[in-house]
CSV table of C-alpha atoms in Angstrom, one decimal:
chain,number,residue,atom,x,y,z
A,647,UNK,CA,23.1,8.4,-16.5
A,648,UNK,CA,19.7,9.3,-15.0
A,649,UNK,CA,16.5,8.6,-16.8
A,650,UNK,CA,15.2,11.8,-18.6
A,651,UNK,CA,12.4,13.7,-16.8
A,652,UNK,CA,9.2,13.9,-18.8
A,653,UNK,CA,7.8,17.3,-19.8
A,654,UNK,CA,4.1,18.1,-19.3
A,655,UNK,CA,3.1,16.8,-22.8
A,656,UNK,CA,5.0,13.5,-22.2
A,657,UNK,CA,3.3,13.1,-18.8
A,658,UNK,CA,-0.1,13.7,-20.3
A,659,UNK,CA,0.5,11.1,-22.9
A,660,UNK,CA,1.9,8.6,-20.5
A,661,UNK,CA,-1.0,9.1,-18.0
A,662,UNK,CA,-3.3,7.8,-20.8
A,663,UNK,CA,-1.6,4.4,-20.4
A,664,UNK,CA,-2.3,4.0,-16.7
A,665,UNK,CA,-5.8,4.1,-15.2
A,666,UNK,CA,-6.6,5.8,-12.0
A,667,UNK,CA,-3.2,7.4,-11.3
A,668,UNK,CA,-3.5,11.0,-10.3
A,669,UNK,CA,-0.9,13.6,-11.3
A,670,UNK,CA,0.0,15.9,-8.4
A,671,UNK,CA,-0.1,19.6,-9.0
A,672,UNK,CA,3.7,20.0,-9.2
A,673,UNK,CA,3.8,17.3,-11.9
A,674,UNK,CA,6.7,15.7,-10.0
A,675,UNK,CA,4.6,12.9,-8.5
A,676,UNK,CA,1.7,10.7,-9.3
A,677,UNK,CA,-0.3,8.5,-6.9
A,678,UNK,CA,-3.0,6.0,-6.7
A,679,UNK,CA,-5.0,4.7,-3.7
A,680,UNK,CA,-6.8,1.4,-2.9
A,681,UNK,CA,-8.8,0.2,0.1
A,682,UNK,CA,-8.2,-3.5,0.8
A,683,UNK,CA,-10.5,-5.9,2.6
A,684,UNK,CA,-8.1,-6.1,5.6
A,685,UNK,CA,-5.0,-4.6,7.1
A,686,UNK,CA,-3.2,-7.8,6.5
A,687,UNK,CA,-4.1,-7.7,2.7
A,688,UNK,CA,-2.7,-4.1,2.6
A,689,UNK,CA,0.6,-5.3,4.1
A,690,UNK,CA,0.7,-8.2,1.7
A,691,UNK,CA,0.3,-5.7,-1.2
A,692,UNK,CA,3.2,-3.6,0.2
A,693,UNK,CA,5.4,-6.7,0.2
A,694,UNK,CA,4.5,-7.7,-3.3
A,695,UNK,CA,5.1,-4.1,-4.6
A,696,UNK,CA,8.4,-4.0,-2.7
A,697,UNK,CA,9.6,-7.1,-4.6
A,698,UNK,CA,8.6,-5.5,-8.0
A,699,UNK,CA,10.3,-2.3,-7.0
A,700,UNK,CA,13.5,-4.1,-6.0
A,701,UNK,CA,13.5,-5.9,-9.3
A,702,UNK,CA,13.0,-2.6,-11.2
A,703,UNK,CA,15.4,-0.7,-8.9
A,704,UNK,CA,12.8,2.0,-8.6
A,705,UNK,CA,11.2,2.6,-5.2
A,706,UNK,CA,7.8,4.2,-4.4
A,707,UNK,CA,6.6,6.0,-1.4
A,708,UNK,CA,3.9,4.2,0.6
A,709,UNK,CA,1.2,5.6,2.9
A,710,UNK,CA,-0.7,3.0,4.8
A,711,UNK,CA,-3.6,3.8,7.1
A,712,UNK,CA,-5.4,0.6,8.3
A,713,UNK,CA,-6.8,-0.9,5.1
A,714,UNK,CA,-6.1,2.1,2.8
A,715,UNK,CA,-2.9,2.1,0.8
A,716,UNK,CA,-1.5,5.0,-1.2
A,717,UNK,CA,1.4,4.6,-3.6
A,718,UNK,CA,3.3,7.7,-4.7
A,719,UNK,CA,5.7,7.6,-7.6
A,720,UNK,CA,8.5,9.9,-8.7
A,721,UNK,CA,12.1,9.5,-10.0
A,722,UNK,CA,14.1,11.2,-7.4
A,723,UNK,CA,17.3,11.6,-9.4
A,724,UNK,CA,15.3,13.3,-12.2
A,725,UNK,CA,13.3,15.4,-9.8
A,726,UNK,CA,10.1,14.4,-11.5
A,727,UNK,CA,8.3,11.7,-13.5
A,728,UNK,CA,10.1,9.5,-15.9
A,729,UNK,CA,9.4,6.3,-17.9
A,730,UNK,CA,10.4,4.4,-14.7
A,731,UNK,CA,7.4,5.7,-12.9
A,732,UNK,CA,4.9,4.6,-15.6
A,733,UNK,CA,6.6,1.2,-15.9
A,734,UNK,CA,6.2,0.7,-12.1
A,735,UNK,CA,2.6,2.0,-12.2
A,736,UNK,CA,1.8,-0.5,-14.9
A,737,UNK,CA,3.4,-3.4,-12.9
A,738,UNK,CA,1.5,-2.4,-9.8
A,739,UNK,CA,-1.8,-2.3,-11.8
A,740,UNK,CA,-1.0,-5.7,-13.2
A,741,UNK,CA,-0.3,-7.0,-9.6
A,742,UNK,CA,-3.7,-5.6,-8.5
A,743,UNK,CA,-5.5,-7.2,-11.4
A,744,UNK,CA,-3.8,-10.6,-10.9
A,745,UNK,CA,-3.6,-11.0,-7.2
A,746,UNK,CA,-5.7,-8.4,-5.3
A,747,UNK,CA,-8.7,-7.4,-7.3
A,748,UNK,CA,-11.0,-9.7,-5.3
A,749,UNK,CA,-9.6,-8.3,-2.1
A,750,UNK,CA,-10.4,-4.6,-2.6
């Protein structure tokens, strides 16, 4: 059974729990962007997020341009945002804080 899609009110409440994530205008996606100290660091970040995503069985979209990295989240089978997206956003933020904050 798919994870239930959040309505606008649920999205607004959940966004309060993650800092710096931006809701896109269609409310189907949210994203966050970082600029790392090097291209190699950005690629290391992708690898670490990929491990987390595999563990959670929830896979983000990545856009990488040199040192800039953008992660975009949505639950495709729900056609919008769900708790899975906010759980992954929280895990990514924890990863940044623990392993990459000094490399941004």
